[in-house]
Coordinates of C-alpha atoms and ligand atoms in Angstrom, one line a residue:
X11 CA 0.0 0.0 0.0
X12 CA 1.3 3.2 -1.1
X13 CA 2.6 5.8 2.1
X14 CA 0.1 8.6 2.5
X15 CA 1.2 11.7 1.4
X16 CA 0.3 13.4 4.2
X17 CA 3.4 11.6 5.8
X18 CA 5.8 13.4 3.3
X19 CA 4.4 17.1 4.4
X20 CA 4.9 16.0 8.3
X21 CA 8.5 14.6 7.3
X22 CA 9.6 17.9 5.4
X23 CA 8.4 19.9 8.6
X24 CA 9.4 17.9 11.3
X25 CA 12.7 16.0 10.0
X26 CA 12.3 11.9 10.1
X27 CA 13.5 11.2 13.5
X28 CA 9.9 13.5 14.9
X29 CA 7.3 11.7 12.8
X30 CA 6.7 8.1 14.4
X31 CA 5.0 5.1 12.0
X32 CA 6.8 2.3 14.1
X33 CA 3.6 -0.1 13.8
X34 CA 4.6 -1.2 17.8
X35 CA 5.1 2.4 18.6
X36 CA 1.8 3.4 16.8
X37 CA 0.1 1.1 19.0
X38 CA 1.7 2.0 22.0
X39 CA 0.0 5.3 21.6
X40 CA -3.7 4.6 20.4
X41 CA -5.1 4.9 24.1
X42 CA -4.6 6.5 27.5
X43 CA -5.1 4.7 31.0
X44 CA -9.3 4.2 30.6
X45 CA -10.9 0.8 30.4
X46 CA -14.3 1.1 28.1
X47 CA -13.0 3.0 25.1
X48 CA -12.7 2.5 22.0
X49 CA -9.7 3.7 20.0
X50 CA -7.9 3.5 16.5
X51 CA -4.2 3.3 15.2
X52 CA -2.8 6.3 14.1
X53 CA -1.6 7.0 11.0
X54 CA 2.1 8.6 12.7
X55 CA 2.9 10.1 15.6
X56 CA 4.6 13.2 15.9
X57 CA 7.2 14.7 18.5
X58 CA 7.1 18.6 17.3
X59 CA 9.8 20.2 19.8
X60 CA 8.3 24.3 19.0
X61 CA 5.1 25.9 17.8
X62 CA 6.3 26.1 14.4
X63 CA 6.3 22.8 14.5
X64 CA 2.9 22.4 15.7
X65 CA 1.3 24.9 13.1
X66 CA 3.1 22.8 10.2
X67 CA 1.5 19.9 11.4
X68 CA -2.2 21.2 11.9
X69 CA -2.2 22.6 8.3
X70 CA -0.8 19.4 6.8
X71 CA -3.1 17.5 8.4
X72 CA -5.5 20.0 7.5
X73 CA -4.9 20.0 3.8
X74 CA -5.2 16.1 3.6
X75 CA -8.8 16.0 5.8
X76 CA -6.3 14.2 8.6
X77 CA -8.0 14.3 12.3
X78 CA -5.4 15.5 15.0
X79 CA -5.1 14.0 18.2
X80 CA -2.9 15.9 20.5
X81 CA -1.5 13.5 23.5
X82 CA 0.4 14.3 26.5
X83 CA 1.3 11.4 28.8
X84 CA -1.6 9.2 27.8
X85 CA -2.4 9.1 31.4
X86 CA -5.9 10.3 31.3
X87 CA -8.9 8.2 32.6
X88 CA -11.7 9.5 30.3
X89 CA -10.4 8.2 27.0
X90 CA -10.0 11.4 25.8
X91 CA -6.1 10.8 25.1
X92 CA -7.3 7.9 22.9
X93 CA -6.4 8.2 18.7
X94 CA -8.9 7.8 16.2
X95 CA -8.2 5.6 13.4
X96 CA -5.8 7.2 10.7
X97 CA -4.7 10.4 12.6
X98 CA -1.8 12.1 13.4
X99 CA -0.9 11.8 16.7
X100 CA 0.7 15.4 18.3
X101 CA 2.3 14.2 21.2
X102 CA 3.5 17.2 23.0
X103 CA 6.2 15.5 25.5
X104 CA 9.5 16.8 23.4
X105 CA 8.1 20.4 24.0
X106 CA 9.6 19.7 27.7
X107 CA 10.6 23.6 28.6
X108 CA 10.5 25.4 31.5
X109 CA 11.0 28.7 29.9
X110 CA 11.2 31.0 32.7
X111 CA 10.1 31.2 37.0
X112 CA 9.7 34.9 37.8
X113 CA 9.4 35.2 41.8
X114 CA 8.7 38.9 41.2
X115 CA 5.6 38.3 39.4
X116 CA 5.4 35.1 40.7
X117 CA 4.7 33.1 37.6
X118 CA 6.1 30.6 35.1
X119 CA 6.2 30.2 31.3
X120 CA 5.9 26.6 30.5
X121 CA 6.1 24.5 27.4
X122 CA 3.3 21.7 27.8
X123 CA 5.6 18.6 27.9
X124 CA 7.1 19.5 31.1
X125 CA 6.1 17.1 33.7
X126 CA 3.6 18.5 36.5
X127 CA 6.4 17.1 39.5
X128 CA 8.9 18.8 37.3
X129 CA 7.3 22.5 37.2
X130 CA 7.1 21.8 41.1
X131 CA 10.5 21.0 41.7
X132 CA 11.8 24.0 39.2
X133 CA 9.9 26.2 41.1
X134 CA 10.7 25.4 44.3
X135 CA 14.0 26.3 43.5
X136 CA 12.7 29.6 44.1
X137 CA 10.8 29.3 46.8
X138 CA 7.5 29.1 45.0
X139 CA 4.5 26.2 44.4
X140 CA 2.4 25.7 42.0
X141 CA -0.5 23.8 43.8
X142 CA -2.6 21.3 41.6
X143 CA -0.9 18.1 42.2
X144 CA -3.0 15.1 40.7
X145 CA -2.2 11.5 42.0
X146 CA 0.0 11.4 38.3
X147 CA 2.1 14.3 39.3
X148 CA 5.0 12.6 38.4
X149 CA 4.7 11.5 35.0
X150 CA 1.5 13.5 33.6
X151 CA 2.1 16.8 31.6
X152 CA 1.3 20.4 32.2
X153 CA -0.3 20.3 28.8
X154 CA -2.7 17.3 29.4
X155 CA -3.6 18.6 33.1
X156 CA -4.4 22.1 31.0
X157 CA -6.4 20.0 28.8
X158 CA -8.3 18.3 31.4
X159 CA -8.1 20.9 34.2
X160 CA -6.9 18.2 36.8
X161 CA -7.4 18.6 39.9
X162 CA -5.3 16.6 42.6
X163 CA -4.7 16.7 46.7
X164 CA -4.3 19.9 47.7
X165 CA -7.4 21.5 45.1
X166 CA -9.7 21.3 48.4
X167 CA -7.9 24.6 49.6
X168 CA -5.6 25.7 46.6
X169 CA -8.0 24.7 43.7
X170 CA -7.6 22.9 40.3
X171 CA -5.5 23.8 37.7
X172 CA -8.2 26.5 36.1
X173 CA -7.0 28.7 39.1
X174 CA -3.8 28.2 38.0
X175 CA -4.0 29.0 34.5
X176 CA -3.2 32.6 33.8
X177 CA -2.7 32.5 30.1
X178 CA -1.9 30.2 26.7
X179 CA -0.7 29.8 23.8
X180 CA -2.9 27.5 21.0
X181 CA -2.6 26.6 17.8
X182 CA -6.3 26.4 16.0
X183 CA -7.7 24.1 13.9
X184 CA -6.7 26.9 11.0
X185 CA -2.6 27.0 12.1
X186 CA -3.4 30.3 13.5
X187 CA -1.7 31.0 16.9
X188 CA -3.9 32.4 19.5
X189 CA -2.8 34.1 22.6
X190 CA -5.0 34.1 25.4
X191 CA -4.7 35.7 29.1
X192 CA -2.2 37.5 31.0
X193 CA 0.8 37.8 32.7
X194 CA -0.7 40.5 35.0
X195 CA -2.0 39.4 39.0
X196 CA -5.1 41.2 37.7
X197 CA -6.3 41.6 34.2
X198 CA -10.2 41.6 32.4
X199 CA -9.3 42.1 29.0
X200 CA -12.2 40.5 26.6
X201 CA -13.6 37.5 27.0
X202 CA -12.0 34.4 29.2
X203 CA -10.5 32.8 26.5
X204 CA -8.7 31.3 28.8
X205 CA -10.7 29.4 30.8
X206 CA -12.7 28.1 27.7
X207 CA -9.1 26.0 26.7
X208 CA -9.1 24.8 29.8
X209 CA -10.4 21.3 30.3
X210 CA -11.4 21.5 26.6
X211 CA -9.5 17.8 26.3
X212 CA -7.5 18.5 22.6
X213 CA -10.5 19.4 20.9
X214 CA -10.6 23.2 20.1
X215 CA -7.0 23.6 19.7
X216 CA -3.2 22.4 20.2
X217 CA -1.5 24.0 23.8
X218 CA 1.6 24.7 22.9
X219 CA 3.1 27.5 26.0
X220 CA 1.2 28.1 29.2
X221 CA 1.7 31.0 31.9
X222 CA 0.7 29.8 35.3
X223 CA 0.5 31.1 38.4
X224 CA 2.4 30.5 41.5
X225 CA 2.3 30.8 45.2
X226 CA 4.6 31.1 48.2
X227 CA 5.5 27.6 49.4
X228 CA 3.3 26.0 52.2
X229 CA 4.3 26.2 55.4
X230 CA 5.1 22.7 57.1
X231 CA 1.7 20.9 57.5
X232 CA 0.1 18.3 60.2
X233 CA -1.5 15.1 59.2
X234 CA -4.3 13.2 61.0
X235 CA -5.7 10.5 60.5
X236 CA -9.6 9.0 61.2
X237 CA -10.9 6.0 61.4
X238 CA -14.5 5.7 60.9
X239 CA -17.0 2.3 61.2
X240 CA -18.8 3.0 58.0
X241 CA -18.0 5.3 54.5
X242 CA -21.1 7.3 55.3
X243 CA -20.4 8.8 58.7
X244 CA -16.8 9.7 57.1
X245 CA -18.7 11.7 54.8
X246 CA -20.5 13.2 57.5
X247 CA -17.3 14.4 58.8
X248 CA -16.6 16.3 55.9
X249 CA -19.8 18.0 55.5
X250 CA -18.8 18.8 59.5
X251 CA -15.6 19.9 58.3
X252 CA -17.1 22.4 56.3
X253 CA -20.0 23.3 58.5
X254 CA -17.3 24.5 61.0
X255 CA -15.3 26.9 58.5
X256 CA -12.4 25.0 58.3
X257 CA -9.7 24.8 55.9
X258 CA -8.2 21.4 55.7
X259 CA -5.4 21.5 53.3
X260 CA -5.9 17.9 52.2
X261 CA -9.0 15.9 53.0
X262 CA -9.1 12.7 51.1
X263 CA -11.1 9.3 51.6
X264 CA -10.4 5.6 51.5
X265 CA -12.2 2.6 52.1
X266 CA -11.7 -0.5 52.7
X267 CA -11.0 -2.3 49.6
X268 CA -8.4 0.2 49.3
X269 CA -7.1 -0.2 52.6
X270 CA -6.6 -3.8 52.0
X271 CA -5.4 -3.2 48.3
X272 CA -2.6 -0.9 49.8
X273 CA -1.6 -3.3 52.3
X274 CA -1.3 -5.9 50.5
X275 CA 0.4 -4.0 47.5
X276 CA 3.1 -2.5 49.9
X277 CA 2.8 -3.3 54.0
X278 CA 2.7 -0.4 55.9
X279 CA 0.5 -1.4 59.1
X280 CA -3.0 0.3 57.8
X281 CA -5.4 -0.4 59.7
X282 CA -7.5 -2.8 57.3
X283 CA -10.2 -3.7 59.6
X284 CA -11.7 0.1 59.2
X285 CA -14.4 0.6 56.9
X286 CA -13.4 3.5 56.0
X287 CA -10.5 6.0 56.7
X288 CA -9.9 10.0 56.4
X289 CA -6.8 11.6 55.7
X290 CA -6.4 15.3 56.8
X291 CA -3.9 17.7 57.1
X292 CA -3.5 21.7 58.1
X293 CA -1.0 23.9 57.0
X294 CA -2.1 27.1 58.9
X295 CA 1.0 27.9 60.7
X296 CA 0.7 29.0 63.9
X297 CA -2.7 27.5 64.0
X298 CA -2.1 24.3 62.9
X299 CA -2.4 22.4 66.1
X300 CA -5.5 24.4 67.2
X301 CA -6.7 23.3 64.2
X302 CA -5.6 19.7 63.7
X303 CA -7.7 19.8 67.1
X304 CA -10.8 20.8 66.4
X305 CA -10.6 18.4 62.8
X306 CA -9.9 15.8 65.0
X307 CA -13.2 16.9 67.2
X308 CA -15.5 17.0 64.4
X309 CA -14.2 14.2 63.2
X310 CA -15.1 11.9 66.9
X311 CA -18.4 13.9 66.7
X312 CA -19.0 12.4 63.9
X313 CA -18.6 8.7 64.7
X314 CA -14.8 8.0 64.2
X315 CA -13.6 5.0 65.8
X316 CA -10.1 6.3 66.1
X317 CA -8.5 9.6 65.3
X318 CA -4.6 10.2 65.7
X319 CA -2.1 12.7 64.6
X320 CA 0.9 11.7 62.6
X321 CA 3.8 11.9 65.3
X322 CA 6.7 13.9 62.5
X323 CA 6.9 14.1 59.0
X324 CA 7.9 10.9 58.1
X325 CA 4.9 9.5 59.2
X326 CA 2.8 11.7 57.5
X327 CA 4.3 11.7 54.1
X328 CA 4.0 7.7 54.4
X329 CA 0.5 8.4 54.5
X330 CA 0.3 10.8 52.0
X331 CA 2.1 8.0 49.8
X332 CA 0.0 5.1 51.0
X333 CA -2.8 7.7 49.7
X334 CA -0.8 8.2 46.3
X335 CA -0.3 4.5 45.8
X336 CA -4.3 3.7 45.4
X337 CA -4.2 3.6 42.0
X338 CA -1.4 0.5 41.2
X339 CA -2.7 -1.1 44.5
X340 CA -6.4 -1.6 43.2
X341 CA -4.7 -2.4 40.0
X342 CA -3.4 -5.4 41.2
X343 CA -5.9 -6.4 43.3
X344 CA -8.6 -6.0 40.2
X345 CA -6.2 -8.2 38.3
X346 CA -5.7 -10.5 41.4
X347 CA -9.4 -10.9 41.9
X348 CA -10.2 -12.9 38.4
X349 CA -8.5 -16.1 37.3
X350 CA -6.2 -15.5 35.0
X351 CA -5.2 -11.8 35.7
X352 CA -8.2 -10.9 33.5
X353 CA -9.3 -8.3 36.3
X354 CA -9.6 -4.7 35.2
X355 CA -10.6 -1.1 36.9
X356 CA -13.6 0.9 35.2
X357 CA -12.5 4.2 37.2
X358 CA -15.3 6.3 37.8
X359 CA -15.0 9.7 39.1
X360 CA -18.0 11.9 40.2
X361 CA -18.5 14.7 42.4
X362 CA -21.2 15.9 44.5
X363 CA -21.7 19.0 47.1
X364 CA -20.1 18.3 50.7
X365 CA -23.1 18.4 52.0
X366 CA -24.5 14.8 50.5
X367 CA -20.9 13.1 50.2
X368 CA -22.5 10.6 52.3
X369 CA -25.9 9.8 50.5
X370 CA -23.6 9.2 47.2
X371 CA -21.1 6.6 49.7
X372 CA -24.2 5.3 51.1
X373 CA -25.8 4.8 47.3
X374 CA -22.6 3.4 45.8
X375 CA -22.3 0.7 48.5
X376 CA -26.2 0.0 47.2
X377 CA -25.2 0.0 43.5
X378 CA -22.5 -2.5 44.1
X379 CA -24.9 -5.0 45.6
X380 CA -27.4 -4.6 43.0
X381 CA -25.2 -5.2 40.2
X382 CA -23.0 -7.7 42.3
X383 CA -19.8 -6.4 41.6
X384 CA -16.8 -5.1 43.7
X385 CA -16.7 -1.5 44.1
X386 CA -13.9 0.7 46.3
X387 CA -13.8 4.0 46.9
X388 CA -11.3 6.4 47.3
X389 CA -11.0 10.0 46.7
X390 CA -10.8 13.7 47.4
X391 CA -13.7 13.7 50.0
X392 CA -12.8 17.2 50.6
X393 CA -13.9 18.6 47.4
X394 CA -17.2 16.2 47.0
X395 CA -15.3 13.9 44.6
X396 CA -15.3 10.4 44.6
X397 CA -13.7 7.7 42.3
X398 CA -15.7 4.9 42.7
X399 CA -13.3 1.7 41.3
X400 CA -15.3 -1.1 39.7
X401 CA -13.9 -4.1 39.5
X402 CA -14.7 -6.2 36.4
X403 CA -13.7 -9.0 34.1
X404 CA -12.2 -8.3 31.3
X405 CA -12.5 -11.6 29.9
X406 CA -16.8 -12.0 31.0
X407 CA -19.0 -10.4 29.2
X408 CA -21.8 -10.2 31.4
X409 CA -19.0 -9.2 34.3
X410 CA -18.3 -6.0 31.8
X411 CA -22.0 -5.5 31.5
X412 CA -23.0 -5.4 35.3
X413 CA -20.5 -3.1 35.8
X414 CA -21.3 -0.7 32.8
X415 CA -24.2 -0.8 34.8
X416 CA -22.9 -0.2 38.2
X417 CA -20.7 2.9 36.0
X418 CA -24.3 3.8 35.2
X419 CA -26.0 3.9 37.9
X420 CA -23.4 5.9 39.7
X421 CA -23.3 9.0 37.0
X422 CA -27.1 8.8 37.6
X423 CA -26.8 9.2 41.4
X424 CA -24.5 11.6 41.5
X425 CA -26.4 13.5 38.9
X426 CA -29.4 13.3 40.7
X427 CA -27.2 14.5 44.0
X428 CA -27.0 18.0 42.4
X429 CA -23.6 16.8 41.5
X430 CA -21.5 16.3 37.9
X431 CA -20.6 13.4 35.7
X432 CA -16.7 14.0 36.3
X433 CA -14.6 16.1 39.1
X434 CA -11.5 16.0 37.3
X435 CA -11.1 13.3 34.8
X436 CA -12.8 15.0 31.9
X437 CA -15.6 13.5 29.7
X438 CA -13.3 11.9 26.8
X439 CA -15.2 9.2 25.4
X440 CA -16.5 7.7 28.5
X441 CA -18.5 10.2 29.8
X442 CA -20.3 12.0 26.4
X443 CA -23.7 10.7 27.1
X444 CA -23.3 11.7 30.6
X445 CA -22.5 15.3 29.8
X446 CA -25.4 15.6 27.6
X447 CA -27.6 14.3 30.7
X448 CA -26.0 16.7 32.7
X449 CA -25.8 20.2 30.5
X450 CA -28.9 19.8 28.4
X451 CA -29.6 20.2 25.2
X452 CA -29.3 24.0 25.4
X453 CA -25.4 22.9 26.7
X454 CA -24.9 20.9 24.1
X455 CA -25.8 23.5 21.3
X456 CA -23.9 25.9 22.9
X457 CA -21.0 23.2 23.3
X458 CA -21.1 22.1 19.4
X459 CA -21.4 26.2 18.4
X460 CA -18.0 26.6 20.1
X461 CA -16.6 24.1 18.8
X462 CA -17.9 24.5 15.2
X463 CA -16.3 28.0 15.5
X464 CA -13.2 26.8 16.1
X465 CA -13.0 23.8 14.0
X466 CA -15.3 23.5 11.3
X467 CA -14.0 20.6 9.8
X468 CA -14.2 18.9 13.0
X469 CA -10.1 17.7 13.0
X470 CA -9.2 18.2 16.3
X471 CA -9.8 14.9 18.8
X472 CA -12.9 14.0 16.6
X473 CA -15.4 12.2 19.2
X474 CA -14.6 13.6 22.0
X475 CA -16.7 15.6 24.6
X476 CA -19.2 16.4 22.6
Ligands
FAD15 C1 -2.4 7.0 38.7 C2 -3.2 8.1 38.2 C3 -3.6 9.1 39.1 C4 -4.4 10.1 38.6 N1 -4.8 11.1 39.5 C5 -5.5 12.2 39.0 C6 -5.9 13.2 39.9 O1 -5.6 13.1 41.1 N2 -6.5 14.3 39.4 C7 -6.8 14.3 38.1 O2 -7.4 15.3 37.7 N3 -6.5 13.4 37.2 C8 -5.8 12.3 37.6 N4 -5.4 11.3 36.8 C9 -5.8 11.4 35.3 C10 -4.7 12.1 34.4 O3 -3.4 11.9 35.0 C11 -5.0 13.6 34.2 O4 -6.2 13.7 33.4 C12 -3.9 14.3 33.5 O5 -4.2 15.7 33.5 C13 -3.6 13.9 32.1 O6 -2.4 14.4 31.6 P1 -1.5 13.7 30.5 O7 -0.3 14.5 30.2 O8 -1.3 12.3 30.7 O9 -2.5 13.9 29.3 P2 -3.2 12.8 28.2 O10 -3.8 11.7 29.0 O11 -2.1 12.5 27.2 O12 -4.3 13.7 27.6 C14 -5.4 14.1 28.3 C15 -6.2 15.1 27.4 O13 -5.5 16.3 27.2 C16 -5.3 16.5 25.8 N5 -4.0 17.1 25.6 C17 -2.8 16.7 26.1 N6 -1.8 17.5 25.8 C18 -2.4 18.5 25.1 C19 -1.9 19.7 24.5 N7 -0.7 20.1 24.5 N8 -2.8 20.5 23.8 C20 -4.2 20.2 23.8 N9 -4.7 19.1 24.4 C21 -3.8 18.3 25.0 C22 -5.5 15.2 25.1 O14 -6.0 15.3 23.8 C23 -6.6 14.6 26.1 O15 -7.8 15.1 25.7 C24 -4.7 10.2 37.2 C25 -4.3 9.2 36.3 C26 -3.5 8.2 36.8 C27 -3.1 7.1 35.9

């Protein structure tokens, strides 16, 4: 079969070492970290290292009637990541620049490769933070969390990356490059351009530079811990939390499939018998102890078993990364559960007000006895947002279809909560119906008018969102 031509174009633009046709490499790339998605091999992949590059590539692709896929990490949980069969592949992980800190202004100019733990250890340097730390810190990309506005641990006081975001750089569906937002701590120029790239998951333009901004570094924080007989009354705590004015600086949930999961995945004497477990920390300086106290009271008031502070840092940052290490643990243990390592992890993610965290626990426990399938839940109880984990067989159909259901039945619930179909993992492909549900059809319209604006061929991440 003769090359396409629209391989040519992307070579004379990019040089042969940036464009990717490797058939294992193509592969390699066709999805991100969601189970339930469907996805297609790419045509190539491409590394473009500036946003020359990327413009050269959107009006090749362009010419030919190629879709563009942009990809960061590929470790998105929505599907949006995936490729669509034939496309081109912009993988923006070569664009890996930090391009400048400015502790004066306090921001930083970014290219969107560079790795979230990267852009927090750069800055640091200098005294400085940039908050939004999702559970992939480490190998996700500034450009992807951008793309999906991640949130992460420490969003329930400092907020998701959308606070973050001060200003970008795009390339459109046209090879025009837009500049949106500021450098400025204030600024109201025109419409929020901004904000309308953010979370928009690849599919009204390329990121190629982003300003964000940054704050002082934390002070030193204290962790506690809770230990509570059932996953409701620990989301009764947090909707005391809240009640009370306070400002945890982390507030996350596990239960106890997770608890187990993590114990068995690396021993570090969890208590595994509790049903459910709160982590919490303060970082308000002088206050912290006061306050530590007065978490811990609520959190007694509101049924805990057991409540103790972490006795030094060490302790706490094992926590933190006994927290961190949910995701590989209840990997296991989903493939574990199943003969044959055929286990897998739908990995839901919905959020709800504070106030009825614990009717949306309470309802998930229901859902996974009705549909009879294992369900854990962890998550950023803090902010409302849950990621139920359903535990399936990859190799049993009507396993897969009982927990589509369960998947289901939990976006209904949390719908019907006054809540939304995702917190932080984005729609992608998993969740479009669900977003429909949730925005109406007035939404949608106003959705596919954006988007037709922008790219009225439809190129960009075709099937996503919307
Ligand atoms: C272990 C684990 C823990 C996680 N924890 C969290 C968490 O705590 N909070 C959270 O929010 N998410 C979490 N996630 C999900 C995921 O890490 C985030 O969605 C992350 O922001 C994706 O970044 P990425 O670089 O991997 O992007 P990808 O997965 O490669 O892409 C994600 C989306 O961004 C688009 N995109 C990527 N780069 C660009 C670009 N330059 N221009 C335009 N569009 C682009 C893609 O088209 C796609 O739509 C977790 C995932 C894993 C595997």
């Amino acid at each position: 079969m003769a090359a396409h031509p629209l391989l040519d174009d992307l070579r004379a633009a990019l040089g042969d070492a940036a464009v990717l046709t490797d058939p294992d490499l193509l592969a390699g790339h066709e999805r991100d970290e969601a189970d339930l998605c469907d996805s297609g091999t790419p045509l190539a992949v491409v590394r473009p290292r500036d946003t020359g590059e990327v413009v050269a590539v959107v009006r090749a692709a362009a010419r030919h009637g190629v879709p563009v896929v942009p990809q960061g990490a590929r470790t998105g949980l929505a599907g949006a990541a995936n490729a669509v069969a034939g496309a081109v592949v912009v993988s923006t992980v070569a664009m890996d620049a930090v391009r400048e800190i400015d502790p004066v202004g306090r921001i930083a100019v970014v290219q969107p490769g560079v790795v979230n733990a990267a852009l927090a250890r750069a800055v640091r340097e200098h005294g400085l933070w940039y908050p939004p730390d999702p559970g992939s810190w480490e190998s996700s990309t500034i450009g992807g969390n951008v793309a999906t506005n991640a949130g992460g641990m420490c969003c329930v006081k400092y907020g998701v990356t959308s606070e973050y975001v001060l200003g970008l750089e795009v390339v459109l569906a046209s090879g025009e490059v837009l500049r949106t937002g500021r450098r400025t701590a204030k600024g109201v120029a025109g419409y929020d351009l901004t904000r309308l790239f953010v979370g928009s998951e690849g599919t009204l333009g390329v990121i190629t530079e982003v300003t964000v901004a940054l704050r002082p570094a934390p002070e030193e924080s204290l962790t506690l811990v809770a230990v509570f007989p059932t996953v409701a009354t620990a989301g009764g705590a947090v909707a005391g939390i809240a009640e009370r004015g306070l400002t945890p600086s982390l507030l996350e949930l596990l239960d106890r499939t997770h608890l187990r999961a993590i114990e068995a995945y690396r021993p570090m004497g969890l208590r595994t018998d509790a049903e459910a477990l709160l982590l919490a920390a303060v970082d308000t300086g002088a206050r912290a102890a006061d306050d530590l106290a007065r978490l811990a009271e609520v959190c007694t008031a509101a049924g805990a078993d057991e409540v103790y502070a972490a006795t030094d840092a060490t302790e706490a940052a094992a926590l933190l990364q006994a927290r961190r290490l949910a995701h590989p643990a209840m990997e296991r243990f989903a493939a574990e559960t199943f003969p044959g390592g055929n286990g897998g992890l739908v990995i839901d993610d919905v959020a709800v007000p504070r106030g009825r965290l614990a009717e949306l626990l309470d309802g998930v426990a229901r859902i996974a006895e009705a549909c009879q399938v294992p369900i854990g839940v962890v998550g950023h109880a803090g902010d409302g947002n849950m990621h139920p984990n359903i535990v399936v067989d990859r190799a049993d159909p009507a396993s897969l279809a009982r927990g589509r259901r369960a998947f289901d039945e939990i976006m209904r619930l949390g719908l019907e909560l006054g809540g939304t179909c995702t917190g932080e993992h984005g729609v992608g492909l998993l969740k479009r119906d669900w977003l429909a549900r949730e925005i109406g059809p007035v939404g949608v319209r106003v959705h596919q008018a954006i988007k037709t604006a922008l790219d009225p061929a439809g190129l960009l991440n075709p099937g996503k969102v919307i």
